[in-house]
Coordinates of C-alpha atoms in Angstrom, one line a residue:
M17 CA 0.0 0.0 0.0
T18 CA 1.0 3.6 -0.7
E19 CA 0.2 6.5 1.6
L20 CA -2.4 8.8 0.0
N21 CA -0.8 12.0 1.5
H22 CA -2.3 15.2 0.1
Y23 CA -4.6 13.6 -2.6
L24 CA -7.7 14.2 -0.4
H25 CA -6.8 17.8 0.1
G26 CA -7.1 18.3 -3.7
F27 CA -3.4 19.3 -4.0
G28 CA -3.0 16.9 -6.8
N29 CA -0.2 14.8 -5.3
H30 CA 1.1 12.2 -7.8
F31 CA 1.3 8.5 -7.1
Q32 CA 2.8 5.7 -9.2
S33 CA 3.2 2.0 -9.1
E34 CA 4.6 -0.7 -11.5
S35 CA 4.5 -4.4 -11.3
I36 CA 7.3 -4.8 -13.9
N37 CA 10.3 -2.6 -13.4
G38 CA 11.0 -0.1 -16.2
T39 CA 7.4 0.2 -17.4
L40 CA 7.0 3.8 -16.4
V41 CA 8.9 6.1 -18.8
Q42 CA 10.1 9.2 -17.0
G43 CA 9.1 12.4 -18.6
R44 CA 6.5 10.9 -20.9
N45 CA 2.9 10.1 -20.3
S46 CA 2.3 8.6 -23.8
P47 CA 5.5 7.6 -25.4
Q48 CA 5.5 6.5 -29.0
K49 CA 6.1 3.0 -27.9
V50 CA 5.3 1.9 -24.3
P51 CA 7.7 -0.6 -22.8
H52 CA 6.8 -4.3 -23.0
G53 CA 4.3 -3.7 -25.8
L54 CA 1.7 -2.0 -23.6
Y55 CA -1.0 0.5 -24.4
A56 CA -1.1 4.0 -22.7
E57 CA -4.5 5.1 -21.6
Q58 CA -5.6 8.1 -19.5
L59 CA -8.5 8.1 -17.0
S60 CA -9.9 11.5 -16.1
G61 CA -12.0 12.1 -13.0
S62 CA -12.5 15.8 -13.6
A63 CA -12.9 18.2 -16.5
F64 CA -9.6 18.9 -18.3
T65 CA -9.6 22.6 -17.5
V66 CA -10.4 22.7 -13.8
P67 CA -7.8 24.3 -11.5
R68 CA -4.7 22.3 -11.0
A69 CA -5.6 21.5 -7.4
S70 CA -8.8 19.9 -8.5
N71 CA -7.6 18.2 -11.6
L72 CA -7.9 14.4 -11.2
H73 CA -6.5 11.9 -13.7
S74 CA -4.3 8.9 -14.0
W75 CA -2.4 7.1 -16.7
F76 CA -2.6 3.4 -17.3
Y77 CA -0.1 1.2 -19.1
R78 CA -2.1 -1.9 -19.9
I79 CA -2.0 -5.1 -21.9
R80 CA -5.2 -4.2 -23.9
P81 CA -7.0 -0.9 -24.2
S82 CA -10.4 -0.5 -22.5
V83 CA -12.2 -0.1 -25.9
L84 CA -12.1 -3.9 -26.4
H85 CA -15.6 -5.1 -25.4
D86 CA -18.9 -5.9 -27.2
E87 CA -22.0 -3.7 -27.3
F88 CA -23.7 -3.0 -24.0
R89 CA -27.2 -4.3 -23.5
A90 CA -29.6 -3.5 -20.7
L91 CA -29.4 -5.7 -17.6
P92 CA -32.5 -6.2 -15.4
Q93 CA -32.0 -4.8 -11.9
D94 CA -34.2 -5.8 -8.9
Y95 CA -33.7 -3.3 -6.1
L96 CA -30.9 -1.1 -7.4
A97 CA -32.2 2.4 -8.2
S98 CA -31.1 6.0 -8.7
P99 CA -32.8 9.3 -7.8
P100 CA -34.8 11.3 -8.4
F101 CA -37.4 9.3 -6.6
H102 CA -40.9 10.7 -7.1
S103 CA -42.8 8.7 -4.5
P104 CA -43.6 10.8 -1.3
T105 CA -41.2 10.4 1.6
P106 CA -42.9 11.1 5.0
P107 CA -41.1 13.2 7.6
T108 CA -41.6 10.2 10.0
Q109 CA -38.4 9.1 11.8
M110 CA -37.6 5.6 10.6
R111 CA -35.3 2.7 11.6
W112 CA -34.5 -0.6 10.0
N113 CA -33.1 -3.9 11.2
P114 CA -30.1 -5.4 9.4
I115 CA -30.9 -6.5 5.9
P116 CA -31.2 -10.3 5.8
Y117 CA -28.9 -12.3 3.6
P118 CA -30.5 -13.7 0.4
A119 CA -31.4 -17.4 0.3
S120 CA -29.7 -17.8 -3.1
A121 CA -26.1 -16.9 -4.1
R122 CA -25.8 -13.3 -5.0
D123 CA -22.5 -11.4 -5.5
F124 CA -21.8 -7.8 -4.4
I125 CA -23.4 -6.1 -7.4
Q126 CA -26.4 -8.5 -7.5
S127 CA -27.1 -7.9 -3.8
L128 CA -27.2 -4.1 -3.9
I129 CA -30.5 -2.7 -2.6
T130 CA -31.2 1.0 -2.7
I131 CA -32.6 2.5 0.5
A132 CA -32.6 6.3 -0.3
G133 CA -31.3 8.9 -2.6
N134 CA -31.4 12.6 -3.5
G135 CA -30.2 15.0 -6.2
S136 CA -29.7 14.0 -9.8
I137 CA -27.1 12.0 -11.7
E138 CA -27.5 14.2 -14.7
M139 CA -27.0 17.4 -12.6
L140 CA -23.9 15.8 -10.8
T141 CA -25.4 16.4 -7.4
G142 CA -26.7 14.3 -4.5
A143 CA -26.1 10.7 -3.6
A144 CA -27.7 7.3 -3.1
I145 CA -27.6 4.9 -0.1
H146 CA -27.4 1.2 -0.9
L147 CA -27.1 -1.9 1.3
Y148 CA -25.3 -5.1 0.3
A149 CA -25.7 -8.6 1.6
A150 CA -23.5 -10.7 -0.6
T151 CA -23.1 -14.5 -0.4
A152 CA -20.9 -15.2 -3.5
S153 CA -17.7 -13.7 -5.0
M154 CA -18.0 -12.1 -8.4
Q155 CA -17.1 -14.8 -10.9
D156 CA -15.9 -13.9 -14.4
S157 CA -17.5 -10.5 -14.1
Y158 CA -16.3 -6.9 -13.5
F159 CA -18.0 -3.6 -12.8
Y160 CA -17.6 0.1 -13.1
N161 CA -19.9 3.0 -12.1
A162 CA -20.1 5.9 -14.6
D163 CA -22.7 7.7 -12.3
G164 CA -20.6 8.4 -9.2
D165 CA -18.0 7.4 -6.6
L166 CA -18.6 4.5 -4.3
L167 CA -17.9 4.8 -0.6
I168 CA -18.0 1.2 0.8
V169 CA -18.5 0.6 4.5
P170 CA -18.3 -3.1 5.6
Q171 CA -20.3 -4.1 8.6
E172 CA -19.8 -7.9 8.5
G173 CA -17.3 -9.9 6.5
A174 CA -14.2 -8.8 4.7
L175 CA -14.1 -7.7 1.0
R176 CA -11.2 -8.1 -1.5
L177 CA -11.6 -5.3 -4.0
K178 CA -9.6 -6.2 -7.1
T179 CA -9.3 -2.9 -9.1
E180 CA -7.4 -1.7 -12.2
F181 CA -4.9 -0.1 -9.9
G182 CA -4.4 -3.2 -7.7
I183 CA -6.0 -4.8 -4.7
L184 CA -7.6 -3.3 -1.6
D185 CA -8.5 -5.6 1.2
I186 CA -11.0 -4.1 3.7
K187 CA -12.8 -5.4 6.7
P188 CA -15.4 -4.0 9.2
G189 CA -13.9 -0.9 10.8
E190 CA -12.3 0.1 7.4
I191 CA -13.7 1.9 4.4
A192 CA -12.8 2.1 0.7
V193 CA -13.6 4.6 -2.0
I194 CA -13.8 3.5 -5.6
P195 CA -13.9 6.6 -7.8
R196 CA -16.2 7.0 -10.8
G197 CA -15.3 4.9 -13.8
I198 CA -12.7 2.5 -12.2
K199 CA -13.3 -1.1 -13.0
F200 CA -13.2 -3.6 -10.1
Q201 CA -14.3 -7.0 -8.9
V202 CA -15.4 -8.0 -5.4
L203 CA -14.4 -11.3 -3.7
L204 CA -15.6 -12.5 -0.3
P205 CA -12.8 -14.1 1.7
D206 CA -15.3 -15.0 4.5
G207 CA -17.9 -16.4 2.2
K208 CA -20.5 -13.7 2.9
A209 CA -20.4 -10.0 3.6
R210 CA -22.9 -7.2 4.6
G211 CA -22.6 -3.5 4.7
Y212 CA -23.4 0.0 3.4
V213 CA -22.6 1.9 0.2
C214 CA -22.8 5.6 -0.4
E215 CA -22.9 6.5 -4.1
N216 CA -21.7 10.1 -4.5
F217 CA -22.9 11.9 -7.7
G218 CA -21.4 15.2 -6.7
L219 CA -17.8 16.5 -6.2
P220 CA -15.3 13.8 -5.2
F221 CA -14.8 13.1 -1.5
R222 CA -12.0 15.0 0.2
L223 CA -10.8 15.7 3.7
P224 CA -12.7 18.5 5.5
E225 CA -10.9 21.7 6.3
L226 CA -9.5 21.9 9.8
G227 CA -10.1 25.6 10.4
I228 CA -9.3 26.6 14.0
I229 CA -8.4 23.0 14.9
G230 CA -5.1 23.7 13.1
A231 CA -2.7 21.3 11.4
N232 CA -3.6 18.1 13.3
G233 CA -6.8 16.2 14.0
L234 CA -9.6 14.1 12.5
A235 CA -8.4 11.9 9.5
N236 CA -4.7 12.4 8.7
P237 CA -3.8 12.2 5.0
R238 CA -0.9 9.9 5.5
D239 CA -3.2 7.2 6.9
F240 CA -5.0 6.7 3.6
Q241 CA -3.6 4.0 1.4
V242 CA -3.7 3.3 -2.3
P243 CA -3.0 -0.1 -4.0
H244 CA 0.2 -1.3 -5.7
A245 CA -0.1 -2.4 -9.4
V246 CA -1.1 -6.0 -9.9
F247 CA -2.2 -7.2 -13.3
E248 CA -4.2 -10.1 -14.8
D249 CA -3.2 -11.4 -18.3
V250 CA -6.2 -13.7 -18.8
S251 CA -8.3 -14.5 -21.8
G252 CA -11.7 -16.1 -21.7
D253 CA -15.4 -15.3 -21.6
F254 CA -16.0 -12.5 -19.1
K255 CA -18.8 -10.0 -18.5
L256 CA -18.3 -6.2 -18.0
L257 CA -21.1 -4.6 -16.1
A258 CA -21.6 -0.8 -16.0
K259 CA -24.0 1.5 -14.1
F260 CA -24.8 4.4 -16.5
Q261 CA -27.5 7.0 -16.1
G262 CA -29.2 5.0 -13.3
H263 CA -29.4 1.7 -15.2
L264 CA -27.3 -1.4 -15.3
W265 CA -25.7 -2.5 -18.6
I266 CA -23.7 -5.6 -19.5
S267 CA -21.2 -6.4 -22.2
D268 CA -19.2 -9.4 -23.3
I269 CA -15.4 -9.1 -23.0
K270 CA -12.8 -11.6 -23.9
H271 CA -10.2 -10.7 -21.3
S272 CA -9.8 -9.5 -17.8
P273 CA -10.0 -5.7 -17.7
L274 CA -7.7 -5.7 -14.7
D275 CA -4.6 -5.9 -17.0
V276 CA -2.8 -2.7 -15.9
V277 CA 0.9 -3.3 -15.5
A278 CA 1.8 0.1 -14.3
W279 CA 0.0 3.4 -13.5
H280 CA 0.7 6.9 -12.2
G281 CA -1.6 9.8 -11.3
N282 CA -3.9 11.2 -8.6
Y283 CA -7.2 9.6 -9.5
V284 CA -7.0 6.4 -7.5
P285 CA -9.0 4.1 -5.3
Y286 CA -8.1 4.2 -1.6
K287 CA -8.8 2.7 1.8
Y288 CA -8.8 4.1 5.4
D289 CA -8.8 2.4 8.8
L290 CA -11.4 4.2 11.0
K291 CA -9.3 3.4 14.1
K292 CA -6.8 6.0 13.0
F293 CA -9.3 8.8 13.2
N294 CA -8.2 11.4 15.7
T295 CA -11.4 12.2 17.5
I296 CA -11.9 15.8 18.8
N297 CA -14.2 16.2 21.7
T298 CA -15.0 18.5 24.6
V299 CA -12.9 18.4 27.7
S300 CA -15.0 20.9 29.7
F301 CA -18.8 21.0 29.1
D302 CA -21.5 20.7 26.4
H303 CA -21.3 19.2 23.0
P304 CA -19.4 20.2 19.9
D305 CA -21.5 19.8 16.8
P306 CA -21.3 16.4 15.1
S307 CA -19.5 17.9 12.2
I308 CA -16.4 17.5 14.3
F309 CA -16.5 13.8 13.5
T310 CA -16.4 14.2 9.7
V311 CA -14.0 11.8 8.0
L312 CA -14.7 12.7 4.3
T313 CA -16.8 15.4 2.7
S314 CA -18.2 16.0 -0.8
P315 CA -18.7 19.8 -1.0
S316 CA -21.6 21.5 -2.7
T317 CA -21.6 24.8 -4.6
I318 CA -22.5 26.5 -1.3
P319 CA -19.4 27.1 0.9
G320 CA -19.7 25.2 4.2
V321 CA -22.7 23.1 3.1
A322 CA -22.0 19.5 2.2
N323 CA -23.4 17.6 -0.7
I324 CA -22.6 14.6 1.5
D325 CA -20.6 14.1 4.7
F326 CA -19.3 10.8 6.0
V327 CA -19.3 11.2 9.8
I328 CA -18.3 8.5 12.4
F329 CA -18.9 8.1 16.1
P330 CA -15.9 6.0 17.2
P331 CA -14.6 4.8 20.5
R332 CA -13.7 7.9 22.6
W333 CA -13.5 9.4 26.0
M334 CA -16.4 11.3 27.4
V335 CA -15.4 13.7 30.2
A336 CA -17.9 16.6 29.8
N337 CA -18.8 18.1 33.2
D338 CA -22.4 19.0 34.2
T339 CA -23.5 17.9 30.7
F340 CA -26.1 15.5 29.3
R341 CA -23.6 13.3 27.4
P342 CA -25.6 11.5 24.8
P343 CA -26.7 13.5 21.7
Y344 CA -29.2 16.1 22.8
Y345 CA -32.7 16.3 21.3
H346 CA -32.5 18.3 18.1
R347 CA -34.0 19.3 14.8
N348 CA -31.7 20.5 12.0
I349 CA -31.5 21.5 8.4
M350 CA -29.4 18.5 7.3
N351 CA -30.6 15.0 6.6
E352 CA -29.1 12.1 8.4
Y353 CA -28.9 8.4 7.6
M354 CA -27.1 6.5 10.4
G355 CA -25.7 3.0 10.4
L356 CA -24.0 0.9 13.1
I357 CA -20.9 -1.2 12.3
Y358 CA -20.5 -2.7 15.7
G359 CA -21.4 -2.3 19.4
I360 CA -23.9 0.0 21.0
Y361 CA -24.9 3.6 20.1
D362 CA -25.1 5.6 23.3
A363 CA -28.4 7.3 22.3
K364 CA -30.2 4.1 21.4
E365 CA -28.8 1.2 23.5
T366 CA -31.5 -1.2 22.3
G367 CA -33.2 -1.5 19.0
F368 CA -30.5 0.1 16.9
L369 CA -28.6 -3.0 15.7
P370 CA -25.3 -3.5 13.9
G371 CA -26.1 -3.6 10.3
G372 CA -29.3 -1.6 10.8
G373 CA -30.0 2.0 9.9
S374 CA -32.1 5.0 10.9
L375 CA -33.3 8.0 9.0
H376 CA -34.0 11.5 10.4
N377 CA -34.7 13.9 7.6
C378 CA -34.8 17.7 7.6
M379 CA -36.5 19.2 10.8
S380 CA -37.6 15.7 12.0
A381 CA -37.0 15.7 15.7
H382 CA -34.7 13.0 17.1
G383 CA -32.5 12.2 20.1
P384 CA -32.1 9.6 22.8
D385 CA -34.8 7.1 23.6
A386 CA -36.5 7.2 27.0
D387 CA -34.2 4.6 28.6
A388 CA -31.0 6.4 27.4
F389 CA -32.4 9.8 28.6
N390 CA -33.2 8.5 32.1
K391 CA -29.9 6.7 32.4
A392 CA -27.8 9.7 31.3
S393 CA -29.8 12.2 33.3
N394 CA -29.0 10.3 36.6
A395 CA -25.5 9.1 35.8
T396 CA -22.5 9.9 38.0
L397 CA -20.4 12.1 35.7
T398 CA -16.9 10.5 35.9
P399 CA -14.6 10.1 32.9
E400 CA -15.9 7.3 30.8
Y401 CA -14.4 5.5 27.7
Y402 CA -16.9 4.4 25.1
D403 CA -15.0 1.4 23.7
N404 CA -17.7 -0.8 22.2
T405 CA -19.2 1.4 19.5
L406 CA -18.7 2.4 15.9
A407 CA -21.6 4.2 14.3
F408 CA -21.5 6.4 11.2
M409 CA -23.7 8.9 9.4
F410 CA -24.3 9.8 5.7
E411 CA -25.4 13.5 6.1
S412 CA -26.6 15.5 3.2
Q413 CA -28.0 19.0 2.5
Q414 CA -30.8 17.4 0.5
V415 CA -33.6 15.2 1.8
W416 CA -33.0 11.5 1.7
R417 CA -36.0 10.3 -0.4
L418 CA -36.9 6.7 0.3
T419 CA -37.4 4.0 -2.3
P420 CA -40.8 2.2 -2.1
Y421 CA -38.8 -0.9 -1.1
A422 CA -37.3 0.8 1.9
L423 CA -40.6 2.2 3.0
T424 CA -42.4 -1.1 3.0
A425 CA -39.5 -3.5 3.7
D426 CA -40.2 -6.3 6.2
F427 CA -37.0 -5.4 8.1
R428 CA -38.2 -1.8 8.7
Q429 CA -39.1 -1.3 12.4
K430 CA -42.8 -0.3 12.3
N431 CA -42.7 0.6 16.1
Y432 CA -39.6 2.8 16.1
L433 CA -41.5 5.8 17.4
D434 CA -42.3 3.8 20.6
C435 CA -38.8 4.3 21.8
W436 CA -39.7 7.9 22.8
K437 CA -43.2 7.2 24.3
G438 CA -41.7 6.8 27.8
L439 CA -40.6 10.5 27.8
K440 CA -43.1 11.9 30.3
S441 CA -43.5 15.5 31.4
K442 CA -41.4 16.2 34.5
F443 CA -42.4 19.8 34.7
N444 CA -43.0 21.1 38.2
E445 CA -43.9 24.8 38.2
S446 CA -43.7 25.2 41.9
S447 CA -40.1 24.2 42.0
H448 CA -39.2 27.3 39.9
I449 CA -41.1 29.9 42.0
T450 CA -38.7 32.1 44.0
E451 CA -39.3 33.8 47.3
N452 CA -39.8 37.1 45.4
Q453 CA -42.5 35.6 43.2
R454 CA -44.5 34.2 46.2

């Protein structure tokens, strides 16, 4: 693995890797003849003329160019969908149990189920939230997404992501980002795997600005890793799948498209271990806003407003004095889908299960359930380490519109609102009357 360094800051740092020495020709991106009889091919993840700091592209030196495949034809898709969704989404707070594994063998792509989305692929804005529950490795098939970047968050089971750039192995507690257009294949080392995917149609993910935090904190660039070049020189009968304009397409291909012998550039897949996140929290009283837990952000055209934020709530010390420590009751302008990778979320100690999810859209009130409120209100406030928890949030400026499947799914908790019914009025007017008011 290679450290990602400043790539996520948009400074355009350059990376390179070759699996056969002497493949990369210094000073030339497209020499008249590439060493070893390879083809040069550029992959651009941004417009050619954007500022240098935002210009994303990589050069491949591959055995066969990517144009070698048959005509694409439509591929039926069961539960994979793309916004805009036009069915009404109620403002009701919602929660889901973990998605069940399918009874039949389904690979990563076949198992994708869309829960929610916003924005528009055509307008290059918004995102979609998918779940996967795969029971088979991809066999003789490969995939790329022309609609957006894929942020993959495993919850159960490891994934081996074989990409054009090389291999990324990720497990629960780690994440990977496969940028738009990069071909890959997903293998299941543990035989099955479940998790979450955020498909980002907007600007690529990057690290948030640190502002008054200064130089250090949150996710450090050097902890992100990119793959080393590994190539497959294999001929046979393969399938190339593509997601394009919200639909799946399939083409026959006579070779593995993972035949890149060397590459260089700054448009690359990458992984990150969430344990390396440097959590910032209060050491006096009250709560910082949850934005302080942002790992990655996709900016919108409005400064300070995210197209999509990826936020985590990891193991951390809680030491706030004279403070209600779980998340307070709140309503806000942003739209929050939460998932739980492992452990217990402090505001919902029961009912919110690893692999499950919850949705609190714009101005829909949310906060601790009755049991969590009563426990935290009466707790002895000594320093406490939250060690059995890893929750996350996909937070967007746009409302998460639900798919009909998510709204009616058997694993949606129809009684979620009951968790707040135990919150009774404790108001005692007489306790607030002073001697001067008597």
